[in-house]
Amino acid sequence: MADNYRLVYLLIPLSPLIGAIVAGLFGRQIGRKGAHRVTIIGVGISFLLSLLVFKHIILDGAPVFNGTVYTWMISGGIHFQIGFLIDSLTALMLVVVTFVSLMVHIYTIGYMYDDPGYQRFFSYIALFTFAMLMLVMANNFMQLFFGWEAVGLVSYLLIGFWYTRETAIYANLKAFLVNRVGDFGFLLGIAGVVLYSGSLDYVDVFKAAPHIAQQHIELFQGHPWSAITVICLLLFVGAMGKSAQVPLHVWLPDSMEGPTPISALIHAATMVTAGIFMVARMSPLFELSTTALSVVMVIGAITALFMGLLGVVQYDIKRVIAYSTLSQLGYMTVALGASAYAAGIFHLMTHAFFKALLFLGAGSVIIAMHHEQDMRQMGGLRKYMPITYWTTMIGGLALIGFPGFAGFFSKDAIIEAVHESTVPGAGFAYWAVLISVFVTALYTFRMIFMVFHGKERMDEHTRSHLHETPAVVTVPLILLAVPSALIGWFTVGPLLFGHYFGSAIYVLPAHDVLRELGVGYHGALAFVIHGFTQAPFLLAMLGVATAWYFTLQRPDIAEAMKHRLGWIYQILVNKYGFDRFNEIFFAGGGRGIGRIFWRVGDVRLIDGLLVNGTARTVGWMSGVMRRIQSGYLYHYAFAMIIGLLVLLTWIVFG
């Protein structure tokens, strides 16, 4: 039985990989239909096998699988290998990643119908799925790093998929460079793990965690740091890059330059969730450093609040949802800092469904609007696109945490967990995530009202061709809307207050805030009823009402406020100056240093002194020698006499 499941574990990542290879290398031979069929079949097999694994591990209670598939090499006693760790955390991630990926694959048939890079796109998204599956199934840091870098590579390819656009090339280069910063920290963290534990295997490292916590390292002479704190902070730098936390968040909004299906896949189930998953997986390390937990919480709180505010001033429908992702990732990160890892993973799961739904709903609108993304050119689409409208509404209600919808259960749990936390910075984090509830509702329903309600602002040609998108687009919307509305009812108890994660997540008793919340938990229905009386619900409704008033009733007041508070508006439009700072300090500084090296090192030293200087020296010496070779006998006799005198002087006095 174990051998049969070993084959299943192997087929889960290999199925999409095979589909990606076939579509990528033989796309011309198999054609467009062949490309989407082979990749959808590959991801579909992976999804079905993931359900089988979920049943085997969770429902049937099978023991955790931790095995090696292939050993690459052994050096200095360290094993470099491919291996799988299949536990409750992995099983949940497998189902989420493969289901969302399958919906995106099906949706892509309609969205990319006329694109000349059709086969290439399907190859990339299947490869993206393979990379994420290898990451979440890893039982060692080497494979984790392989999956980590692979999702970064494929995201680079997908963000710049329309490579004829300068903005797309700029966006994928930006994503690549920012993630290199995060990945450098991540690699240093892994190096620290190997230095202090002597292993790359999760089990060995986690066993060595108490020993590492007693070690110290001097980053600056005379100032010892806890080794476990340094390692955790370095690992978290990697998570900040992948999961787009301030200040390494700047790449994610620009990732909208890629086609909408990949925006959904990046934001919902693959790249940006990698950092959240990694920190949860590393809970035995992070639990031993209060400093690291505090940093994680504060960074997450800043991201949740201040990135959400940027969504309020956006007019591109995809960018509104992109800033929403940044804010929601902040919520997940805050949960990790509060040691509520289960709540963070729970929100990761619910967010995957409703965020994929919102992106694909936005894509449906973009298709109907002939690829127009400016919400100021929309309005009144509700009557033309009822399925898109109602599914987007479900996604919006889940996003703002309306009681009963999926996002409510996970978001409220995070807010309450932070309120219970005693980690330094918890007070600031609590108010940040609480205010973010209002901000989330404001930008979410501002988008819904501008797109689907109010007067129609599109041109007559677009209006005359408006209609609901085909079934290949709307069916994935419906299938994603169901878990966005209902999944929380069935999972809140086991995931938050039960023993679902077991040994997959480690929490010190002093940090176990979810246990405190579990004392007052009396079922999903009571949770929902209680939610109607709490501050988050009131703030969400205030945000919806504010969006309704300023968007549909009195847009003139919103315009007046924009001019009256112009300095605040400009700060938000300029995204707090992060991009400008990076362009001046890092990009401009890099070019400036390059110019200095060019002028001093290349022009003056290499070209001037070595290359041209050598030529000039030879020319000067040749000129001197040319003058000596006059052809007159008395010149040569005089030179011989002078030379003889010098030689005699050296012999006598030498």
XYZ file of C-alpha atoms in Angstrom:
654
model
C 0.000 0.000 0.000
C 2.824 2.382 0.903
C 4.543 1.711 -2.439
C 1.295 2.468 -4.298
C 1.029 5.819 -2.576
C 4.700 6.525 -3.206
C 3.824 6.326 -6.918
C 0.832 8.612 -6.327
C 3.041 11.165 -4.597
C 5.426 11.066 -7.551
C 2.660 11.440 -10.145
C 1.164 14.532 -8.495
C 4.020 16.881 -9.575
C 5.060 14.878 -12.649
C 1.642 14.980 -14.350
C 1.635 18.766 -14.919
C 5.358 18.613 -15.759
C 4.725 16.103 -18.540
C 1.887 18.279 -19.844
C 4.163 21.331 -19.791
C 6.931 19.537 -21.694
C 4.577 18.187 -24.360
C 2.808 21.543 -24.877
C 6.089 23.455 -24.845
C 8.219 21.268 -27.100
C 5.559 19.820 -29.387
C 3.021 22.661 -29.407
C 3.156 23.100 -33.181
C 2.660 19.399 -33.805
C -0.291 18.906 -31.432
C -1.914 22.285 -32.139
C -3.846 24.598 -29.843
C -6.442 22.021 -28.779
C -3.753 19.455 -28.122
C -1.820 21.920 -25.955
C -4.729 22.766 -23.674
C -5.911 19.159 -23.535
C -2.593 17.677 -22.477
C -1.964 20.329 -19.790
C -5.530 20.223 -18.438
C -5.391 16.429 -18.295
C -2.051 16.640 -16.463
C -3.319 19.126 -13.875
C -6.633 17.273 -13.644
C -4.817 14.027 -12.789
C -2.795 15.910 -10.212
C -5.995 17.320 -8.655
C -7.694 13.923 -8.470
C -4.607 12.342 -6.929
C -4.426 15.238 -4.449
C -7.987 14.449 -3.374
C -6.930 10.820 -2.967
C -3.979 11.864 -0.814
C -6.233 14.147 1.257
C -8.578 11.229 1.886
C -5.665 8.911 2.707
C -3.934 11.269 5.150
C -6.872 13.170 6.685
C -9.987 11.020 6.422
C -8.358 7.598 6.690
C -5.810 8.741 9.267
C -2.761 7.316 7.464
C 0.618 8.086 9.040
C 2.738 10.953 7.755
C 4.891 9.984 4.783
C 8.473 11.225 4.826
C 10.635 9.528 2.217
C 13.478 10.091 -0.208
C 12.818 9.751 -3.927
C 16.294 10.424 -5.270
C 19.672 11.231 -3.730
C 21.659 13.608 -5.882
C 24.877 13.550 -3.880
C 26.326 13.372 -0.382
C 28.985 15.912 0.475
C 30.505 16.479 3.899
C 27.839 14.274 5.434
C 25.036 16.459 4.020
C 22.490 14.707 1.821
C 21.283 16.580 -1.264
C 18.105 14.802 -2.267
C 14.599 14.904 -3.635
C 12.069 13.795 -1.036
C 8.432 14.185 -0.089
C 6.856 15.097 3.247
C 3.140 14.345 3.026
C 1.276 15.466 6.124
C -1.921 17.408 6.827
C -0.382 20.749 5.796
C 0.902 19.316 2.520
C -2.413 17.582 1.777
C -4.337 20.839 2.185
C -1.906 22.773 -0.018
C -2.008 20.099 -2.723
C -5.797 20.303 -3.027
C -5.816 24.123 -3.070
C -2.989 24.486 -5.609
C -4.253 21.848 -8.028
C -7.921 22.917 -7.873
C -7.220 26.605 -8.489
C -4.699 25.713 -11.189
C -7.247 23.455 -12.906
C -9.848 26.240 -12.922
C -7.278 28.664 -14.359
C -6.317 26.168 -17.069
C -9.937 25.724 -18.157
C -10.597 29.480 -18.015
C -7.512 30.152 -20.144
C -9.099 28.411 -23.136
C -11.567 31.282 -23.395
C -9.308 34.134 -22.302
C -6.322 33.336 -24.537
C -8.431 32.097 -27.464
C -6.941 34.467 -30.064
C -3.434 34.773 -28.609
C -0.585 33.591 -30.880
C 1.341 32.304 -27.836
C -1.488 29.938 -26.851
C 0.587 26.731 -26.596
C 3.461 28.501 -24.875
C 1.120 29.948 -22.250
C -0.360 26.551 -21.373
C 3.133 25.111 -21.108
C 4.155 27.867 -18.692
C 1.144 27.611 -16.373
C 1.482 23.817 -16.169
C 5.179 24.259 -15.364
C 4.196 26.830 -12.714
C 1.933 24.247 -11.098
C 4.723 21.648 -11.103
C 7.134 24.078 -9.422
C 4.674 24.959 -6.656
C 3.852 21.309 -6.022
C 7.547 20.452 -5.655
C 7.848 23.309 -3.152
C 4.961 22.267 -0.922
C 5.832 18.555 -1.039
C 9.503 19.029 -0.111
C 10.954 17.370 2.967
C 14.279 19.189 2.759
C 15.665 22.652 2.132
C 17.339 21.791 -1.163
C 14.072 20.777 -2.809
C 12.316 23.705 -1.140
C 14.869 26.043 -2.698
C 14.481 24.351 -6.089
C 10.704 24.907 -6.032
C 11.264 28.414 -4.630
C 13.475 29.406 -7.553
C 11.379 27.543 -10.122
C 8.202 29.482 -9.286
C 10.264 32.669 -9.511
C 11.573 31.701 -12.940
C 8.170 30.792 -14.361
C 6.579 33.926 -12.898
C 9.262 35.928 -14.744
C 8.297 34.183 -17.986
C 4.572 34.681 -17.419
C 4.624 38.306 -16.256
C 6.589 39.132 -19.397
C 4.534 36.776 -21.565
C 3.541 39.631 -23.899
C 7.199 40.462 -24.451
C 6.515 42.993 -27.203
C 5.187 45.386 -24.544
C 7.839 47.482 -22.820
C 5.732 47.603 -19.658
C 5.632 43.801 -19.503
C 9.407 43.512 -19.858
C 9.874 46.174 -17.171
C 7.451 44.327 -14.871
C 9.048 40.906 -15.187
C 12.541 42.361 -14.760
C 11.312 44.177 -11.646
C 9.836 40.959 -10.243
C 13.063 39.101 -11.006
C 15.344 41.664 -9.331
C 13.205 42.198 -6.229
C 12.923 38.455 -5.693
C 16.684 38.090 -6.081
C 17.024 40.331 -3.027
C 14.638 38.161 -1.048
C 16.163 34.935 -2.315
C 19.648 36.067 -1.293
C 18.418 36.380 2.286
C 16.615 33.053 1.985
C 19.788 31.330 0.780
C 21.777 32.817 3.669
C 19.102 31.501 6.039
C 19.456 28.004 4.584
C 23.250 28.329 4.939
C 22.720 29.185 8.613
C 20.504 26.133 9.022
C 23.209 23.882 7.554
C 25.935 25.565 9.629
C 24.192 24.958 12.947
C 22.328 21.705 12.265
C 24.585 19.977 9.736
C 21.576 18.872 7.673
C 19.106 19.975 5.019
C 16.398 17.554 6.110
C 13.420 19.141 7.890
C 13.223 16.478 10.593
C 16.905 16.777 11.514
C 16.774 20.570 11.476
C 13.655 20.731 13.649
C 15.220 18.312 16.138
C 18.268 20.572 16.306
C 16.163 23.729 16.803
C 16.511 23.866 20.636
C 20.285 23.509 20.254
C 20.397 26.278 17.628
C 18.348 28.524 19.936
C 21.171 28.368 22.487
C 23.837 29.442 19.998
C 24.944 32.989 19.283
C 26.527 34.674 16.308
C 28.347 38.026 16.153
C 27.199 39.932 13.097
C 29.085 42.910 14.493
C 32.017 42.465 16.827
C 30.950 42.612 20.446
C 27.230 42.331 19.647
C 26.093 38.701 19.810
C 22.773 37.741 18.215
C 20.717 34.639 18.778
C 21.518 32.247 15.931
C 17.887 31.123 15.661
C 16.746 34.759 15.348
C 19.230 35.492 12.572
C 18.242 32.335 10.679
C 14.509 33.052 11.002
C 14.891 36.681 9.939
C 16.909 35.639 6.879
C 14.336 33.016 5.950
C 11.627 35.641 6.375
C 13.462 37.995 3.997
C 12.876 35.299 1.389
C 9.211 35.173 2.356
C 8.998 38.978 2.081
C 10.122 38.730 -1.530
C 7.897 35.852 -2.597
C 4.847 36.911 -0.572
C 5.339 40.613 -1.369
C 5.703 42.160 2.074
C 6.889 45.749 2.569
C 9.408 46.826 1.302
C 9.818 43.915 -1.157
C 6.225 44.254 -2.338
C 6.823 46.527 -5.313
C 6.873 43.787 -7.949
C 3.392 42.377 -7.309
C 1.166 45.232 -8.618
C 3.247 45.360 -11.812
C 2.726 41.628 -12.320
C -0.672 42.667 -13.738
C 1.145 43.149 -17.050
C 0.806 39.417 -17.592
C -2.438 37.865 -18.888
C -5.272 37.727 -16.344
C -5.199 33.912 -15.858
C -1.634 34.082 -14.612
C -2.531 36.988 -12.331
C -5.079 34.665 -10.736
C -2.597 31.809 -10.447
C 0.213 33.953 -8.991
C -2.030 35.774 -6.522
C -4.200 32.871 -5.421
C -2.362 29.585 -5.260
C 1.280 29.668 -6.280
C 4.059 32.201 -5.924
C 2.765 34.636 -3.312
C 1.547 31.838 -1.036
C 4.997 30.212 -1.051
C 6.357 32.546 1.627
C 3.346 32.048 3.907
C 3.594 28.276 3.540
C 7.341 28.317 4.210
C 7.048 30.242 7.478
C 4.254 27.924 8.642
C 6.378 24.908 7.743
C 9.284 26.435 9.688
C 7.151 26.992 12.810
C 9.500 24.857 14.990
C 12.214 27.436 14.252
C 10.156 30.634 14.430
C 8.535 29.623 17.726
C 11.931 29.826 19.410
C 12.498 33.480 18.471
C 10.118 36.082 19.844
C 12.089 38.762 18.010
C 11.489 37.074 14.670
C 7.782 36.643 15.406
C 7.520 40.326 16.333
C 9.205 41.406 13.088
C 6.937 39.121 11.073
C 3.833 40.533 12.756
C 4.760 44.205 12.357
C 5.793 43.821 8.704
C 2.528 42.006 7.997
C 0.472 44.701 9.738
C 2.155 47.498 7.775
C 1.527 45.623 4.531
C -2.117 44.881 5.376
C -3.036 48.492 6.121
C -0.882 50.640 3.880
C -1.079 48.475 0.776
C -4.855 48.285 1.162
C -5.040 52.081 1.111
C -3.424 52.083 -2.329
C -6.327 50.074 -3.705
C -8.680 52.975 -2.955
C -7.083 55.257 -5.585
C -6.678 52.701 -8.409
C -8.774 52.758 -11.584
C -7.340 49.656 -13.264
C -9.636 46.790 -12.233
C -6.774 44.302 -11.994
C -4.621 46.631 -9.906
C -7.393 47.070 -7.347
C -7.436 43.301 -6.877
C -3.624 43.206 -6.873
C -3.415 45.632 -3.959
C -6.100 43.572 -2.276
C -3.756 40.586 -2.527
C -0.972 42.575 -0.888
C -3.272 43.507 1.975
C -4.560 39.956 2.455
C -1.026 38.577 2.413
C -0.379 41.039 5.216
C -3.213 39.433 7.196
C -1.663 35.994 6.699
C 1.743 37.276 7.778
C 0.279 38.882 10.894
C -1.267 35.524 11.786
C 2.126 33.851 11.458
C 3.682 36.469 13.743
C 0.966 35.840 16.315
C 1.821 32.095 16.213
C -1.652 31.497 14.748
C -0.110 29.524 11.889
C -3.305 27.547 11.401
C -5.284 30.780 10.935
C -2.708 32.023 8.417
C -2.944 28.808 6.379
C -6.736 28.845 6.735
C -6.829 32.365 5.275
C -4.414 31.253 2.562
C -6.917 28.553 1.589
C -10.050 30.718 1.640
C -8.203 33.570 -0.056
C -7.088 31.243 -2.859
C -10.693 30.568 -3.816
C -12.155 34.062 -3.636
C -9.081 35.815 -5.017
C -8.927 33.478 -8.021
C -12.654 34.140 -8.434
C -12.165 37.922 -8.356
C -9.313 37.865 -10.852
C -11.136 35.567 -13.238
C -14.270 37.702 -12.827
C -12.190 40.764 -13.723
C -10.874 38.849 -16.714
C -14.432 38.082 -17.811
C -15.212 41.816 -17.664
C -12.044 42.622 -19.609
C -13.008 40.134 -22.336
C -16.479 41.664 -22.634
C -15.006 45.183 -22.700
C -12.576 44.274 -25.495
C -9.592 44.321 -23.111
C -10.450 47.655 -21.504
C -9.281 47.667 -17.853
C -10.092 51.243 -16.775
C -13.122 51.166 -14.465
C -13.971 54.723 -15.506
C -14.915 53.290 -18.902
C -17.303 50.722 -17.424
C -20.527 50.863 -15.422
C -23.900 49.145 -15.534
C -22.486 45.756 -16.569
C -24.746 43.904 -14.160
C -27.565 43.529 -16.690
C -25.234 42.387 -19.478
C -23.165 39.912 -17.438
C -25.313 38.435 -14.648
C -23.156 35.355 -13.980
C -19.966 37.408 -13.802
C -21.725 39.946 -11.573
C -23.084 37.505 -9.016
C -19.925 35.415 -8.823
C -17.836 38.580 -8.426
C -20.243 39.732 -5.723
C -19.683 36.449 -3.875
C -15.924 36.956 -4.170
C -16.278 40.521 -2.899
C -18.351 39.484 0.120
C -15.814 36.779 0.933
C -12.990 39.312 0.633
C -14.535 41.844 3.010
C -15.327 39.094 5.523
C -19.123 39.262 5.428
C -20.383 36.758 8.033
C -20.974 33.331 6.543
C -18.674 33.709 3.555
C -15.295 31.970 3.479
C -13.171 35.030 4.148
C -15.164 35.887 7.265
C -14.110 32.795 9.194
C -10.399 33.138 8.477
C -10.129 36.933 8.683
C -12.044 37.252 11.955
C -9.975 34.444 13.442
C -6.789 36.323 12.555
C -8.052 39.575 14.084
C -9.045 37.832 17.314
C -5.781 35.874 17.426
C -3.747 39.072 17.138
C -5.873 40.614 19.873
C -4.941 37.703 22.155
C -1.245 37.736 21.253
C 1.407 38.992 23.679
C 4.185 39.242 21.093
C 5.722 42.779 21.008
C 3.952 44.799 18.324
C 0.631 42.964 18.703
C -1.165 46.153 19.753
C -0.160 48.004 16.603
C -0.934 44.955 14.469
C -4.407 44.602 15.932
C -5.427 48.160 15.106
C -3.821 47.927 11.676
C -5.761 44.803 10.658
C -8.947 46.180 12.210
C -8.756 49.426 10.224
C -7.886 47.355 7.163
C -11.353 45.794 7.340
C -12.897 49.180 6.536
C -10.326 49.872 3.818
C -10.899 46.445 2.225
C -14.644 46.944 2.055
C -14.160 50.458 0.647
C -11.957 49.528 -2.318
C -13.759 46.232 -3.000
C -17.222 47.730 -3.329
C -15.903 50.855 -4.990
C -14.723 48.470 -7.720
C -18.020 46.531 -7.825
C -20.121 49.715 -7.941
C -17.957 51.343 -10.629
C -17.958 48.246 -12.848
C -21.427 46.762 -12.437
C -23.657 49.607 -11.178
C -24.335 53.211 -12.045
C -24.480 54.729 -15.506
C -22.865 53.091 -18.516
C -19.668 54.932 -19.446
C -18.376 52.782 -22.307
C -18.551 53.844 -25.962
C -21.469 52.828 -28.165
C -19.501 50.215 -30.095
C -18.501 48.405 -26.891
C -22.033 48.662 -25.482
C -23.574 47.122 -28.589
C -21.323 44.050 -28.278
C -21.675 43.509 -24.517
C -22.793 40.023 -23.459
C -21.976 37.317 -20.944
C -18.727 35.471 -21.608
C -18.820 31.840 -22.839
C -19.212 28.811 -20.589
C -15.497 28.032 -20.652
C -15.095 31.303 -18.701
C -18.228 31.302 -16.527
C -18.101 27.649 -15.395
C -14.782 28.153 -13.536
C -16.313 31.273 -11.969
C -19.244 29.252 -10.654
C -17.000 26.416 -9.437
C -14.828 28.926 -7.549
C -17.840 30.804 -6.171
C -19.087 27.695 -4.350
C -16.069 27.275 -2.012
C -15.761 31.077 -1.730
C -19.214 31.079 -0.170
C -19.320 27.771 1.713
C -15.895 26.303 2.478
C -15.533 28.140 5.780
C -18.564 26.435 7.323
C -16.972 22.997 7.008
C -13.349 23.816 7.755
C -13.286 26.469 10.490
C -13.668 23.961 13.327
C -11.092 21.345 12.273
C -8.496 23.787 10.937
C -8.587 26.360 13.721
C -9.818 24.654 16.833
C -9.428 20.960 16.077
C -6.344 18.845 15.617
C -6.199 18.961 11.844
C -2.566 20.075 11.520
C -1.256 17.859 14.308
C 2.531 17.701 14.215
C 2.710 19.626 10.921
C 2.643 22.919 12.851
C 4.427 23.481 16.151
C 3.304 26.137 18.643
C 4.694 26.755 22.110
C 1.977 26.570 24.797
C 2.720 30.180 25.800
C 2.047 31.325 22.209
C -1.051 29.233 21.520
C -3.592 32.021 20.971
C -5.931 29.766 18.980
C -6.322 27.502 22.000
C -7.572 30.499 23.959
C -10.033 31.358 21.188
C -11.144 27.743 20.981
C -12.526 27.926 24.509
C -15.293 30.196 23.261
C -15.931 28.345 19.996
C -19.386 26.720 19.839
C -19.691 25.825 16.179
C -19.706 27.590 12.824
C -23.243 28.964 13.180
C -22.482 30.531 16.561
C -19.284 31.946 15.056
C -21.315 33.621 12.300
C -23.988 34.972 14.639
C -21.290 36.325 16.929
C -19.640 37.975 13.904
C -22.676 40.197 13.274
C -22.108 41.911 16.627
C -18.371 42.544 16.304
C -16.367 45.586 15.206
C -15.045 43.997 11.958
C -18.600 43.548 10.607
C -19.556 47.127 11.506
C -16.386 48.488 9.909
C -16.988 46.418 6.765
C -20.537 47.719 6.438
C -19.276 51.268 6.982
C -16.777 50.696 4.160
C -19.521 49.399 1.827
C -21.766 52.350 2.676
C -18.920 54.817 2.104
C -18.144 53.244 -1.274
C -21.843 53.366 -2.258
C -22.226 57.000 -1.280
C -19.073 58.377 -2.880
C -19.222 56.173 -5.989
C -22.909 56.114 -6.907
C -24.589 58.957 -5.020
C -22.078 61.803 -4.741
C -19.014 61.150 -6.907
C -18.557 64.919 -7.041
C -17.623 64.928 -3.344
C -15.000 62.269 -4.005
C -13.536 64.418 -6.781
C -13.567 67.504 -4.549
C -11.822 65.613 -1.743
C -9.224 64.370 -4.212
C -8.319 67.973 -5.030
C -8.661 69.317 -1.509
C -6.508 66.555 -0.039
C -4.248 66.490 -3.065
C -1.074 65.814 -1.113
C -2.529 62.649 0.427
C -3.884 61.571 -2.942
C -0.480 62.087 -4.563
C 1.232 60.045 -1.856
C -1.147 57.173 -2.556
C -0.952 57.518 -6.347
C 2.845 57.528 -6.093
C 2.659 54.388 -3.911
C 4.452 56.069 -0.984
C 7.439 56.731 -3.244
C 8.804 53.186 -3.096
C 9.155 52.903 -6.864
C 10.641 56.377 -7.161
C 13.121 55.658 -4.369
C 14.160 52.382 -5.979
C 14.593 54.061 -9.351
C 16.739 56.855 -7.901
C 18.675 55.022 -5.185
C 19.137 51.498 -6.487
C 18.707 51.784 -10.262
C 20.165 55.302 -10.468
C 22.860 54.493 -7.921
C 23.791 51.355 -9.825
C 24.067 53.301 -13.070
C 26.098 56.020 -11.308
C 28.558 53.509 -9.875
C 28.762 51.903 -13.308
C 29.595 55.265 -14.889
C 32.339 55.869 -12.295
C 33.906 52.474 -12.979
C 33.602 53.124 -16.699
C 35.225 56.537 -16.605
C 37.952 55.731 -14.065
C 38.513 52.044 -14.595
C 37.749 51.576 -18.276
C 38.470 54.913 -19.947
C 41.369 56.162 -17.803
C 42.997 53.042 -16.377
C 42.447 50.308 -18.968
C 42.073 52.308 -22.188
C 44.040 55.361 -21.100
C 46.952 53.941 -19.078
C 47.285 50.313 -20.146
C 46.152 50.207 -23.771
C 46.682 53.747 -25.112
C 49.398 54.497 -22.532
C 51.471 51.523 -23.695
C 51.098 52.642 -27.310
C 52.131 56.198 -26.432
C 55.164 54.957 -24.456
C 56.307 52.806 -27.353
C 55.816 55.774 -29.720
C 57.840 58.082 -27.477
C 60.683 55.567 -27.157
C 60.606 55.007 -30.913
C 60.921 58.772 -31.446
C 63.945 58.917 -29.134
C 65.593 55.950 -30.820
C 64.849 57.436 -34.240
C 66.743 60.600 -33.353
C 69.755 58.602 -32.169
C 69.934 56.690 -35.461
C 71.152 59.758 -37.429
C 73.557 57.990 -39.858
C 76.560 60.223 -38.940
C 79.763 58.380 -37.909
C 80.824 60.956 -35.302
C 77.426 60.572 -33.523
C 78.033 56.860 -33.149
C 81.647 57.427 -32.009
C 80.472 59.942 -29.403
C 77.849 57.488 -28.123
C 80.481 54.723 -27.875
C 82.818 56.983 -25.882
C 80.028 57.995 -23.477
C 79.079 54.366 -23.038
C 82.703 53.375 -22.387
C 83.039 56.087 -19.735
C 79.863 54.902 -17.976
C 81.128 51.312 -18.020
C 84.530 52.289 -16.590
C 82.882 54.380 -13.864
C 80.724 51.432 -12.827
C 83.735 49.083 -12.733
C 85.883 51.465 -10.689
C 83.288 52.709 -8.211
C 80.816 49.813 -8.304
